[in-house]
Amino acid sequence: LARTRAALEAARAVGDRFVEAWVHDLVGLAHLGLRDYARARESFEQSLTLRRAQGKTADLTRSLMYLGRVELERGNPARSVETFNEAVAQGRDDRAVLWAALYYRGRAQWGLGRRQLAIEDLRAAVDVLESIRLRLVPTDALRVQFQVSSSEVYAALADLLCETHFAGDRAGAAAEAFHVVELARAQGLRALIEQRQPDGAHWQTSRWMRYRDRLARLEATRARAAADPEWRPRLAAQEAEVRDFEARLRLEEPVFSSGVFAPVLGLDQTQREVLGPEDLLLSFHVREKAAYAWAVTRTEARIYRLPPPSSWRGQIRRFLEALDSPAERNAAGSRLYGALLGGLDPALLAKHHWIIAADGDLVSLPFCALPAPGEAAKRYLVEQRSFSYAPSVSILHSLNQRGIEPYQYEFLGLADPVFNRADPRWDGRPPSIEVAEGLPRLISSEPEIRAAARLFPPGRSTLLTGFDVSEARLRRSAEQSHRYWHLSSHVVVDAERPNHSFVALSIPRQGPRMEKLTPLDIAWL
């Protein structure tokens, strides 16, 4: 707040009304964060006055939206709706602010019990965000700001649709909520993948720029063609060009394109095109106070309301901490199974292959390690079921479509890396080389992958052991497609910074320290 006040004085000193209005917004947001609603309103009103003084071309949407937020957060939803109505009317041509005005108006309508109006506003906010996403240049600042801003909108619409379904107010609400959750997940994975680009190349940004430029030209041509019929042949040619560009992207980069423009799957399409006869999709939507699960097979789709996350969130931590203690692990695991899966139809859970699409706290839960219910002889679910984990069903579908291409190899096994100087394979290397982690050798892991490789025809497996368990060899192996990857090494988890967790690779032959395979490395590979 002190810094924004200093910025306000600097803007006044140079007479820049535009910047002064913008800084008033920042001052107002600081007061809003402190719940000082009177001073927040005063700052936003000063911003509105400065913008109105700029004449007919002034954009008042932002100031009106912030004034509406003050009333909403101080508990006056009816008054906030009136202000948001003005903001929406003003912001028809400013999508960067319009989505926020629609989102907050939707929240206000929700608070007034006007569920259908709230759904319409939140749905419109998602539509605006989707149109913006297609035109954003993926710089770090824009991508992070957009992800943080938009994730709450998708989640709020999904929450409201789930609530509507269980209130019995609207048919199809659960299916629409599933689609909205998929939209958010596909977008989130695109943002993750963009954090890793091939060394020395601005591959994603340049491709994204080309696609964005084509969309911009197409939009301009559509406007001209609407007023002048002579432009229609040019419009048809540009539409064909964009379709061709999208088709090439889908073929060459299915993961990237799924998060960019490929249609996100709905519930019906997921059942028809993704799920096999023995597949069960368990898609979870977790919020602070509520959680839901879709259980979907090829012929049936149901949504369940789970117990509040506060009742089982701590159990996940206790379960993970107790993985080396069978009694504690099984007790915590049984409670988790009861909370998350105990209310689901046993006939659905009888499917042999489970596809898990999770968010929130459930991302860290290894479902395969939960104890199987009522089975004394079979201790874990993984002994009864096979599991896949998918960040997004839509992206899984894109990868499956690409997966019909033949693989060069069947099996890639990674085992028994060199972790420390006690390993006899270290043999005479300079003692000055740093060994940061000092993890114990996994001497039985090489026989493990060799046994697995014998399941496949001769010559169809690649085995990496010792010093060959390196990032460079893994990248080369990724370029030679392998159907199955088996990594037998230590996993070091950083609970505070999950993206700093890693699979331990070997110390390179020339040092200086052990290599690591992080979540971002895995996403890129």
Short mmCIF file of C-alpha atoms in Angstrom, two decimals:
data_model
loop_
_atom_site.label_atom_id
_atom_site.label_comp_id
_atom_site.label_asym_id
_atom_site.label_seq_id
_atom_site.Cartn_x
_atom_site.Cartn_y
_atom_site.Cartn_z
CA LEU A 1 0.00 0.00 0.00
CA ALA A 2 2.85 2.38 0.78
CA ARG A 3 4.46 1.67 -2.59
CA THR A 4 1.24 2.19 -4.54
CA ARG A 5 0.74 5.53 -2.79
CA ALA A 6 4.24 6.55 -3.85
CA ALA A 7 3.42 5.49 -7.41
CA LEU A 8 0.24 7.59 -7.25
CA GLU A 9 2.23 10.69 -6.32
CA ALA A 10 4.65 10.01 -9.18
CA ALA A 11 1.76 9.69 -11.68
CA ARG A 12 0.27 12.98 -10.46
CA ALA A 13 3.65 14.69 -10.72
CA VAL A 14 3.92 13.92 -14.44
CA GLY A 15 0.23 14.57 -15.11
CA ASP A 16 -0.51 11.11 -16.54
CA ARG A 17 -4.24 10.62 -15.89
CA PHE A 18 -4.29 7.16 -17.45
CA VAL A 19 -1.58 5.83 -15.13
CA GLU A 20 -3.06 7.70 -12.18
CA ALA A 21 -6.40 5.91 -12.69
CA TRP A 22 -4.62 2.57 -12.95
CA VAL A 23 -2.67 3.16 -9.71
CA HIS A 24 -5.88 4.21 -7.94
CA ASP A 25 -7.13 0.73 -8.84
CA LEU A 26 -4.04 -0.81 -7.20
CA VAL A 27 -4.57 1.29 -4.06
CA GLY A 28 -8.20 0.21 -3.99
CA LEU A 29 -7.24 -3.46 -4.34
CA ALA A 30 -4.80 -3.11 -1.45
CA HIS A 31 -7.56 -1.67 0.76
CA LEU A 32 -9.92 -4.40 -0.45
CA GLY A 33 -7.38 -7.01 0.65
CA LEU A 34 -7.32 -5.35 4.08
CA ARG A 35 -11.17 -5.34 4.12
CA ASP A 36 -11.12 -1.55 4.42
CA TYR A 37 -14.17 -1.20 2.19
CA ALA A 38 -14.71 2.54 2.63
CA ARG A 39 -11.21 3.45 1.46
CA ALA A 40 -11.34 0.84 -1.30
CA ARG A 41 -14.56 2.37 -2.63
CA GLU A 42 -13.04 5.86 -2.41
CA SER A 43 -10.02 4.78 -4.51
CA PHE A 44 -12.15 3.07 -7.16
CA GLU A 45 -14.46 6.10 -7.38
CA GLN A 46 -11.44 8.36 -7.95
CA SER A 47 -10.31 5.99 -10.69
CA LEU A 48 -13.78 6.13 -12.28
CA THR A 49 -13.79 9.95 -12.16
CA LEU A 50 -10.37 10.11 -13.86
CA ARG A 51 -11.49 7.71 -16.59
CA ARG A 52 -14.73 9.59 -17.24
CA ALA A 53 -12.68 12.77 -17.70
CA GLN A 54 -10.96 11.11 -20.67
CA GLY A 55 -14.10 11.55 -22.77
CA LYS A 56 -16.24 9.24 -24.89
CA THR A 57 -13.39 6.82 -25.59
CA ALA A 58 -12.85 6.13 -21.89
CA ASP A 59 -13.16 2.52 -20.75
CA LEU A 60 -15.11 2.55 -17.48
CA THR A 61 -15.50 -1.22 -17.20
CA ARG A 62 -12.59 -1.83 -14.84
CA SER A 63 -13.59 0.83 -12.31
CA LEU A 64 -17.23 -0.29 -12.33
CA MET A 65 -16.18 -3.92 -11.90
CA TYR A 66 -14.02 -3.02 -8.88
CA LEU A 67 -16.83 -0.97 -7.32
CA GLY A 68 -19.11 -3.95 -7.72
CA ARG A 69 -16.53 -6.15 -5.99
CA VAL A 70 -16.51 -3.81 -2.98
CA GLU A 71 -20.26 -4.22 -2.55
CA LEU A 72 -20.08 -7.97 -3.11
CA GLU A 73 -17.34 -8.50 -0.52
CA ARG A 74 -18.99 -6.28 2.07
CA GLY A 75 -22.14 -8.40 1.79
CA ASN A 76 -24.38 -6.34 -0.53
CA PRO A 77 -24.91 -8.68 -3.51
CA ALA A 78 -28.06 -6.92 -4.76
CA ARG A 79 -26.29 -3.56 -4.94
CA SER A 80 -23.22 -5.16 -6.51
CA VAL A 81 -25.37 -6.67 -9.31
CA GLU A 82 -26.51 -3.17 -10.32
CA THR A 83 -22.89 -2.04 -10.64
CA PHE A 84 -21.83 -5.21 -12.45
CA ASN A 85 -24.68 -4.65 -14.93
CA GLU A 86 -23.11 -1.32 -15.84
CA ALA A 87 -19.66 -2.90 -16.09
CA VAL A 88 -20.91 -5.65 -18.43
CA ALA A 89 -22.74 -3.13 -20.62
CA GLN A 90 -19.59 -0.99 -20.84
CA GLY A 91 -17.21 -3.92 -21.39
CA ARG A 92 -18.68 -5.65 -24.43
CA ASP A 93 -15.57 -4.80 -26.47
CA ASP A 94 -13.00 -5.29 -23.68
CA ARG A 95 -12.78 -9.04 -23.12
CA ALA A 96 -9.79 -8.66 -20.79
CA VAL A 97 -12.11 -7.11 -18.16
CA LEU A 98 -15.51 -8.40 -19.31
CA TRP A 99 -14.83 -11.92 -18.04
CA ALA A 100 -14.19 -10.59 -14.52
CA ALA A 101 -17.37 -8.50 -14.51
CA LEU A 102 -19.39 -11.53 -15.62
CA TYR A 103 -17.68 -13.78 -13.07
CA TYR A 104 -18.30 -11.49 -10.11
CA ARG A 105 -21.87 -10.80 -11.21
CA GLY A 106 -22.37 -14.55 -11.36
CA ARG A 107 -21.08 -14.90 -7.80
CA ALA A 108 -23.43 -12.13 -6.69
CA GLN A 109 -26.41 -13.80 -8.38
CA TRP A 110 -25.41 -17.06 -6.71
CA GLY A 111 -25.37 -15.30 -3.33
CA LEU A 112 -28.90 -14.02 -4.00
CA GLY A 113 -30.10 -17.56 -4.75
CA ARG A 114 -30.55 -16.86 -8.48
CA ARG A 115 -28.88 -20.07 -9.57
CA GLN A 116 -29.84 -20.00 -13.25
CA LEU A 117 -28.71 -16.38 -13.73
CA ALA A 118 -25.46 -17.24 -11.95
CA ILE A 119 -24.86 -20.19 -14.29
CA GLU A 120 -25.48 -17.99 -17.34
CA ASP A 121 -22.98 -15.38 -16.13
CA LEU A 122 -20.28 -17.90 -15.20
CA ARG A 123 -20.77 -19.75 -18.48
CA ALA A 124 -20.39 -16.46 -20.37
CA ALA A 125 -17.22 -15.68 -18.37
CA VAL A 126 -15.73 -19.05 -19.40
CA ASP A 127 -16.62 -18.38 -23.05
CA VAL A 128 -14.86 -15.01 -22.91
CA LEU A 129 -11.78 -16.59 -21.29
CA GLU A 130 -11.64 -19.28 -23.96
CA SER A 131 -11.71 -16.60 -26.68
CA ILE A 132 -8.91 -14.68 -24.93
CA ARG A 133 -6.80 -17.83 -24.49
CA LEU A 134 -6.64 -18.35 -28.24
CA ARG A 135 -5.04 -14.93 -28.68
CA LEU A 136 -2.61 -14.71 -25.76
CA VAL A 137 1.09 -14.73 -26.54
CA PRO A 138 2.47 -17.23 -24.00
CA THR A 139 4.96 -15.03 -22.18
CA ASP A 140 5.58 -16.09 -18.60
CA ALA A 141 3.80 -13.07 -17.11
CA LEU A 142 0.69 -13.36 -19.27
CA ARG A 143 0.48 -17.11 -18.88
CA VAL A 144 0.78 -17.06 -15.09
CA GLN A 145 -1.64 -14.14 -14.72
CA PHE A 146 -4.16 -15.78 -17.01
CA GLN A 147 -3.93 -19.17 -15.28
CA VAL A 148 -4.32 -17.68 -11.80
CA SER A 149 -7.18 -15.42 -12.88
CA SER A 150 -9.13 -17.96 -14.88
CA SER A 151 -8.82 -21.14 -12.81
CA GLU A 152 -11.29 -19.85 -10.22
CA VAL A 153 -13.88 -19.06 -12.92
CA TYR A 154 -13.89 -22.60 -14.31
CA ALA A 155 -13.98 -24.06 -10.80
CA ALA A 156 -16.85 -21.80 -9.71
CA LEU A 157 -18.97 -22.79 -12.73
CA ALA A 158 -18.24 -26.47 -12.10
CA ASP A 159 -19.17 -26.05 -8.40
CA LEU A 160 -22.47 -24.39 -9.24
CA LEU A 161 -23.39 -26.97 -11.87
CA CYS A 162 -22.64 -29.81 -9.43
CA GLU A 163 -24.75 -28.11 -6.77
CA THR A 164 -27.53 -27.65 -9.33
CA HIS A 165 -27.42 -31.33 -10.25
CA PHE A 166 -27.81 -32.48 -6.65
CA ALA A 167 -30.61 -29.96 -6.10
CA GLY A 168 -32.42 -31.56 -9.03
CA ASP A 169 -32.96 -28.18 -10.69
CA ARG A 170 -31.54 -28.81 -14.16
CA ALA A 171 -31.01 -31.81 -16.41
CA GLY A 172 -27.54 -32.12 -17.89
CA ALA A 173 -25.84 -30.07 -15.17
CA ALA A 174 -23.47 -32.91 -14.20
CA ALA A 175 -22.41 -33.49 -17.81
CA GLU A 176 -21.75 -29.77 -18.33
CA ALA A 177 -19.73 -29.65 -15.09
CA PHE A 178 -17.60 -32.54 -16.39
CA HIS A 179 -16.92 -30.57 -19.58
CA VAL A 180 -15.97 -27.40 -17.64
CA VAL A 181 -13.52 -29.36 -15.45
CA GLU A 182 -11.98 -30.78 -18.64
CA LEU A 183 -11.61 -27.26 -20.06
CA ALA A 184 -9.68 -26.16 -16.98
CA ARG A 185 -7.45 -29.25 -16.99
CA ALA A 186 -6.56 -29.08 -20.68
CA GLN A 187 -5.60 -25.44 -20.23
CA GLY A 188 -3.54 -26.18 -17.14
CA LEU A 189 -1.50 -28.88 -18.88
CA ARG A 190 -0.75 -26.57 -21.81
CA ALA A 191 0.65 -24.02 -19.34
CA LEU A 192 2.79 -26.73 -17.72
CA ILE A 193 4.19 -28.02 -21.00
CA GLU A 194 5.05 -24.52 -22.17
CA GLN A 195 7.48 -24.24 -19.26
CA ARG A 196 9.74 -26.75 -21.03
CA GLN A 197 10.95 -25.89 -24.53
CA PRO A 198 13.62 -27.64 -26.61
CA ASP A 199 17.05 -26.23 -25.87
CA GLY A 200 17.97 -23.31 -28.08
CA ALA A 201 14.54 -23.00 -29.73
CA HIS A 202 11.49 -20.84 -29.11
CA TRP A 203 9.32 -23.58 -30.53
CA GLN A 204 6.09 -23.02 -28.62
CA THR A 205 6.12 -19.23 -28.81
CA SER A 206 6.84 -19.02 -32.54
CA ARG A 207 4.19 -21.61 -33.39
CA TRP A 208 1.72 -19.93 -31.08
CA MET A 209 2.44 -16.54 -32.67
CA ARG A 210 1.81 -17.94 -36.15
CA TYR A 211 -1.48 -19.46 -35.06
CA ARG A 212 -2.55 -16.29 -33.25
CA ASP A 213 -1.70 -14.14 -36.29
CA ARG A 214 -3.82 -16.37 -38.52
CA LEU A 215 -6.75 -16.03 -36.12
CA ALA A 216 -6.37 -12.25 -36.01
CA ARG A 217 -6.32 -12.00 -39.82
CA LEU A 218 -9.32 -14.29 -40.07
CA GLU A 219 -11.30 -12.20 -37.59
CA ALA A 220 -10.50 -8.99 -39.51
CA THR A 221 -11.49 -10.59 -42.83
CA ARG A 222 -14.79 -11.81 -41.36
CA ALA A 223 -15.62 -8.25 -40.35
CA ARG A 224 -14.84 -6.98 -43.87
CA ALA A 225 -16.75 -9.82 -45.55
CA ALA A 226 -19.85 -9.05 -43.49
CA ALA A 227 -19.94 -5.57 -45.01
CA ASP A 228 -18.53 -6.30 -48.47
CA PRO A 229 -19.46 -9.51 -50.41
CA GLU A 230 -16.32 -9.18 -52.55
CA TRP A 231 -14.29 -10.21 -49.51
CA ARG A 232 -16.08 -13.58 -49.15
CA PRO A 233 -13.71 -15.59 -51.40
CA ARG A 234 -10.76 -14.30 -49.37
CA LEU A 235 -12.60 -15.26 -46.17
CA ALA A 236 -13.14 -18.81 -47.44
CA ALA A 237 -9.44 -19.12 -48.34
CA GLN A 238 -8.31 -17.91 -44.89
CA GLU A 239 -10.74 -20.26 -43.12
CA ALA A 240 -9.27 -23.17 -45.09
CA GLU A 241 -5.74 -22.01 -44.19
CA VAL A 242 -6.56 -21.96 -40.46
CA ARG A 243 -8.18 -25.41 -40.64
CA ASP A 244 -5.09 -26.77 -42.38
CA PHE A 245 -2.77 -25.22 -39.77
CA GLU A 246 -4.84 -26.72 -36.94
CA ALA A 247 -4.85 -30.13 -38.62
CA ARG A 248 -1.05 -30.08 -38.88
CA LEU A 249 -0.74 -29.08 -35.22
CA ARG A 250 -3.06 -31.89 -34.12
CA LEU A 251 -0.96 -34.39 -36.04
CA GLU A 252 2.46 -33.10 -35.01
CA GLU A 253 1.82 -32.03 -31.42
CA PRO A 254 -1.27 -33.69 -29.92
CA VAL A 255 -0.53 -32.68 -26.32
CA PHE A 256 0.11 -29.04 -27.18
CA SER A 257 -2.89 -28.81 -29.50
CA SER A 258 -5.24 -30.42 -26.96
CA GLY A 259 -4.56 -27.58 -24.55
CA VAL A 260 -4.69 -24.91 -27.26
CA PHE A 261 -7.62 -25.34 -29.57
CA ALA A 262 -8.66 -28.98 -29.91
CA PRO A 263 -12.24 -29.56 -28.75
CA VAL A 264 -12.39 -30.62 -25.12
CA LEU A 265 -14.34 -33.84 -24.68
CA GLY A 266 -17.76 -34.02 -23.12
CA LEU A 267 -19.16 -36.92 -21.16
CA ASP A 268 -20.85 -38.66 -24.11
CA GLN A 269 -17.78 -38.38 -26.33
CA THR A 270 -15.55 -39.69 -23.52
CA GLN A 271 -17.76 -42.76 -23.24
CA ARG A 272 -17.81 -43.37 -27.00
CA GLU A 273 -14.22 -42.60 -27.95
CA VAL A 274 -11.98 -43.03 -24.89
CA LEU A 275 -13.32 -45.81 -22.69
CA GLY A 276 -13.05 -49.51 -23.47
CA PRO A 277 -15.38 -52.22 -22.16
CA GLU A 278 -13.24 -52.81 -19.03
CA ASP A 279 -12.37 -49.14 -18.34
CA LEU A 280 -13.61 -47.04 -15.43
CA LEU A 281 -12.87 -43.31 -15.43
CA LEU A 282 -12.77 -41.73 -11.96
CA SER A 283 -12.66 -37.97 -12.45
CA PHE A 284 -12.46 -35.89 -9.27
CA HIS A 285 -13.25 -32.21 -8.71
CA VAL A 286 -11.99 -31.00 -5.32
CA ARG A 287 -12.59 -27.59 -3.77
CA GLU A 288 -12.00 -26.18 -0.30
CA LYS A 289 -15.40 -27.19 1.09
CA ALA A 290 -16.80 -29.67 -1.43
CA ALA A 291 -15.64 -32.57 -3.58
CA TYR A 292 -17.26 -34.57 -6.37
CA ALA A 293 -16.40 -37.68 -8.36
CA TRP A 294 -17.60 -38.86 -11.76
CA ALA A 295 -17.58 -42.65 -12.22
CA VAL A 296 -17.83 -43.27 -15.96
CA THR A 297 -17.84 -46.45 -18.02
CA ARG A 298 -18.65 -46.98 -21.67
CA THR A 299 -22.35 -47.51 -20.83
CA GLU A 300 -22.90 -45.58 -17.60
CA ALA A 301 -21.99 -42.23 -16.05
CA ARG A 302 -22.73 -41.15 -12.49
CA ILE A 303 -21.64 -38.25 -10.30
CA TYR A 304 -21.20 -38.57 -6.55
CA ARG A 305 -20.88 -35.97 -3.82
CA LEU A 306 -17.93 -36.94 -1.62
CA PRO A 307 -17.51 -36.10 2.08
CA PRO A 308 -16.06 -32.62 2.74
CA PRO A 309 -12.30 -32.53 2.02
CA SER A 310 -11.63 -31.42 5.60
CA SER A 311 -12.71 -34.91 6.73
CA TRP A 312 -10.15 -36.79 4.59
CA ARG A 313 -7.44 -34.31 3.55
CA GLY A 314 -5.34 -35.08 6.63
CA GLN A 315 -5.72 -38.81 5.98
CA ILE A 316 -3.81 -38.43 2.69
CA ARG A 317 -0.85 -36.94 4.52
CA ARG A 318 -0.98 -39.65 7.20
CA PHE A 319 -1.25 -42.36 4.55
CA LEU A 320 1.79 -41.07 2.66
CA GLU A 321 3.79 -40.70 5.87
CA ALA A 322 2.89 -44.27 6.89
CA LEU A 323 3.81 -46.06 3.64
CA ASP A 324 6.63 -47.88 5.46
CA SER A 325 4.39 -48.90 8.38
CA PRO A 326 1.84 -51.52 7.26
CA ALA A 327 -0.56 -51.22 10.20
CA GLU A 328 -0.80 -47.41 10.07
CA ARG A 329 -0.81 -47.39 6.26
CA ASN A 330 -3.67 -49.86 6.02
CA ALA A 331 -5.74 -48.05 8.66
CA ALA A 332 -5.34 -44.67 6.93
CA GLY A 333 -5.80 -46.26 3.50
CA SER A 334 -9.02 -48.00 4.51
CA ARG A 335 -10.44 -44.71 5.77
CA LEU A 336 -9.47 -43.01 2.51
CA TYR A 337 -11.05 -45.78 0.44
CA GLY A 338 -14.26 -45.41 2.43
CA ALA A 339 -14.36 -41.63 2.02
CA LEU A 340 -13.45 -41.49 -1.68
CA LEU A 341 -14.78 -44.74 -3.11
CA GLY A 342 -16.99 -46.31 -0.46
CA GLY A 343 -20.14 -44.59 -1.74
CA LEU A 344 -19.64 -45.59 -5.39
CA ASP A 345 -21.58 -48.38 -7.05
CA PRO A 346 -19.57 -51.64 -6.60
CA ALA A 347 -20.62 -52.71 -10.11
CA LEU A 348 -18.74 -49.72 -11.55
CA LEU A 349 -15.71 -50.34 -9.33
CA ALA A 350 -15.59 -53.93 -10.60
CA LYS A 351 -14.11 -52.73 -13.91
CA HIS A 352 -10.55 -53.99 -14.30
CA HIS A 353 -8.79 -50.83 -15.58
CA TRP A 354 -9.18 -47.56 -13.67
CA ILE A 355 -8.28 -44.20 -15.21
CA ILE A 356 -7.76 -41.57 -12.50
CA ALA A 357 -8.16 -37.87 -13.33
CA ALA A 358 -7.62 -35.97 -10.09
CA ASP A 359 -7.05 -32.45 -8.87
CA GLY A 360 -6.42 -30.70 -5.57
CA ASP A 361 -5.11 -32.85 -2.74
CA LEU A 362 -5.92 -36.07 -4.60
CA VAL A 363 -3.09 -35.51 -7.10
CA SER A 364 -0.62 -36.78 -4.50
CA LEU A 365 -2.62 -39.91 -3.57
CA PRO A 366 -1.43 -43.24 -5.08
CA PHE A 367 -4.83 -44.92 -5.47
CA CYS A 368 -3.12 -48.16 -6.51
CA ALA A 369 -1.59 -48.46 -2.99
CA LEU A 370 -4.93 -48.26 -1.16
CA PRO A 371 -5.94 -51.50 0.58
CA ALA A 372 -8.55 -53.52 -1.32
CA PRO A 373 -11.83 -53.68 0.63
CA GLY A 374 -12.89 -57.01 2.09
CA GLU A 375 -9.97 -58.90 0.57
CA ALA A 376 -7.72 -60.57 3.11
CA ALA A 377 -5.61 -62.33 0.47
CA LYS A 378 -5.14 -59.34 -1.82
CA ARG A 379 -3.71 -56.46 0.11
CA TYR A 380 -3.71 -53.62 -2.43
CA LEU A 381 -5.93 -52.36 -5.22
CA VAL A 382 -3.04 -52.69 -7.68
CA GLU A 383 -3.22 -56.45 -7.16
CA GLN A 384 -6.80 -56.42 -8.47
CA ARG A 385 -6.85 -53.56 -10.95
CA SER A 386 -4.59 -51.83 -13.46
CA PHE A 387 -4.30 -48.04 -13.23
CA SER A 388 -3.70 -45.06 -15.49
CA TYR A 389 -3.36 -41.47 -14.28
CA ALA A 390 -4.49 -38.78 -16.73
CA PRO A 391 -4.22 -35.01 -16.16
CA SER A 392 -7.02 -34.56 -18.71
CA VAL A 393 -9.23 -37.08 -20.48
CA SER A 394 -9.18 -34.87 -23.59
CA ILE A 395 -5.39 -34.97 -23.75
CA LEU A 396 -5.43 -38.71 -23.04
CA HIS A 397 -7.74 -39.06 -26.06
CA SER A 398 -5.32 -37.10 -28.27
CA LEU A 399 -2.42 -39.28 -27.15
CA ASN A 400 -4.45 -42.44 -27.75
CA GLN A 401 -5.20 -41.26 -31.28
CA ARG A 402 -1.52 -40.76 -31.90
CA GLY A 403 -0.78 -44.07 -30.21
CA ILE A 404 -2.06 -46.06 -33.18
CA GLU A 405 1.28 -45.37 -34.84
CA PRO A 406 3.68 -48.34 -34.51
CA TYR A 407 6.29 -48.10 -31.74
CA GLN A 408 9.93 -48.66 -32.57
CA TYR A 409 10.46 -50.57 -29.31
CA GLU A 410 8.23 -52.25 -26.76
CA PHE A 411 10.03 -51.68 -23.46
CA LEU A 412 12.37 -49.13 -21.87
CA GLY A 413 13.81 -50.13 -18.49
CA LEU A 414 15.84 -47.85 -16.21
CA ALA A 415 17.53 -49.38 -13.15
CA ASP A 416 20.45 -49.43 -10.70
CA PRO A 417 21.90 -45.93 -11.23
CA VAL A 418 25.19 -44.93 -9.60
CA PHE A 419 24.32 -42.74 -6.60
CA ASN A 420 27.40 -42.60 -4.37
CA ARG A 421 31.14 -43.27 -3.95
CA ALA A 422 30.54 -46.56 -2.09
CA ASP A 423 29.33 -48.08 -5.34
CA PRO A 424 32.16 -50.28 -6.78
CA ARG A 425 31.37 -48.86 -10.23
CA TRP A 426 32.66 -45.49 -8.99
CA ASP A 427 36.20 -47.00 -9.27
CA GLY A 428 38.91 -44.38 -9.25
CA ARG A 429 36.93 -41.29 -10.14
CA PRO A 430 38.12 -37.99 -8.61
CA PRO A 431 37.21 -37.75 -4.90
CA SER A 432 36.48 -34.06 -5.37
CA ILE A 433 33.30 -34.83 -7.34
CA GLU A 434 30.28 -33.76 -5.31
CA VAL A 435 27.68 -36.44 -4.48
CA ALA A 436 24.77 -34.44 -3.14
CA GLU A 437 22.18 -37.04 -2.16
CA GLY A 438 24.04 -40.16 -0.99
CA LEU A 439 21.14 -42.49 -1.78
CA PRO A 440 21.70 -46.24 -1.28
CA ARG A 441 22.22 -48.48 -4.30
CA LEU A 442 19.21 -50.45 -5.56
CA ILE A 443 21.12 -53.58 -6.47
CA SER A 444 18.03 -55.73 -7.19
CA SER A 445 16.51 -53.28 -9.64
CA GLU A 446 18.57 -54.45 -12.65
CA PRO A 447 17.34 -58.08 -12.40
CA GLU A 448 13.86 -56.61 -12.09
CA ILE A 449 13.96 -54.80 -15.46
CA ARG A 450 15.72 -57.73 -17.15
CA ALA A 451 12.89 -60.00 -16.00
CA ALA A 452 10.36 -57.50 -17.37
CA ALA A 453 12.22 -57.28 -20.71
CA ARG A 454 11.85 -61.06 -21.16
CA LEU A 455 8.09 -60.49 -21.57
CA PHE A 456 8.79 -58.90 -24.96
CA PRO A 457 10.29 -60.22 -28.21
CA PRO A 458 14.11 -60.14 -28.49
CA GLY A 459 15.50 -56.85 -29.76
CA ARG A 460 12.40 -54.87 -28.76
CA SER A 461 13.70 -53.57 -25.40
CA THR A 462 16.15 -50.87 -24.29
CA LEU A 463 17.75 -51.26 -20.85
CA LEU A 464 19.64 -48.40 -19.15
CA THR A 465 21.71 -49.20 -16.06
CA GLY A 466 24.59 -47.68 -14.11
CA PHE A 467 26.07 -44.53 -15.63
CA ASP A 468 23.75 -44.86 -18.66
CA VAL A 469 20.79 -43.83 -16.49
CA SER A 470 21.20 -40.22 -17.61
CA GLU A 471 19.01 -37.41 -18.86
CA ALA A 472 20.75 -37.47 -22.25
CA ARG A 473 20.09 -41.20 -22.74
CA LEU A 474 16.46 -40.76 -21.65
CA ARG A 475 15.97 -37.98 -24.19
CA ARG A 476 17.40 -40.16 -26.94
CA SER A 477 15.15 -43.00 -25.83
CA ALA A 478 12.14 -40.68 -25.93
CA GLU A 479 12.92 -39.89 -29.56
CA GLN A 480 12.89 -43.66 -30.26
CA SER A 481 9.33 -44.45 -29.26
CA HIS A 482 8.89 -47.09 -26.56
CA ARG A 483 5.46 -48.45 -25.65
CA TYR A 484 6.25 -49.08 -21.96
CA TRP A 485 8.60 -47.21 -19.60
CA HIS A 486 9.73 -48.81 -16.36
CA LEU A 487 11.74 -46.57 -13.98
CA SER A 488 13.26 -48.43 -11.03
CA SER A 489 15.03 -45.81 -8.92
CA HIS A 490 14.62 -43.61 -5.86
CA VAL A 491 11.89 -40.97 -5.86
CA VAL A 492 12.59 -37.96 -3.65
CA VAL A 493 9.44 -35.95 -2.84
CA ASP A 494 9.49 -32.27 -1.89
CA ALA A 495 6.12 -31.75 -0.20
CA GLU A 496 6.54 -27.97 -0.03
CA ARG A 497 7.61 -27.56 -3.68
CA PRO A 498 6.18 -30.50 -5.66
CA ASN A 499 7.86 -29.45 -8.91
CA HIS A 500 11.22 -29.91 -7.17
CA SER A 501 10.52 -33.60 -6.50
CA PHE A 502 12.49 -35.95 -8.72
CA VAL A 503 13.37 -39.45 -9.84
CA ALA A 504 17.06 -39.99 -9.10
CA LEU A 505 19.25 -40.68 -12.13
CA SER A 506 22.96 -41.56 -12.11
CA ILE A 507 25.99 -39.44 -11.38
CA PRO A 508 27.51 -38.75 -14.82
CA ARG A 509 30.82 -40.48 -15.59
CA GLN A 510 32.58 -37.10 -15.39
CA GLY A 511 30.53 -35.71 -12.48
CA PRO A 512 29.92 -33.43 -10.77
CA ARG A 513 26.59 -34.48 -9.24
CA MET A 514 23.66 -36.84 -9.59
CA GLU A 515 21.18 -36.01 -12.37
CA LYS A 516 17.47 -35.70 -11.66
CA LEU A 517 14.25 -36.28 -13.57
CA THR A 518 11.70 -33.69 -12.37
CA PRO A 519 7.94 -33.54 -13.05
CA LEU A 520 8.58 -30.94 -15.75
CA ASP A 521 11.18 -33.18 -17.38
CA ILE A 522 8.66 -36.03 -17.37
CA ALA A 523 5.96 -33.78 -18.84
CA TRP A 524 8.27 -32.83 -21.67
CA LEU A 525 9.45 -36.38 -22.36
#
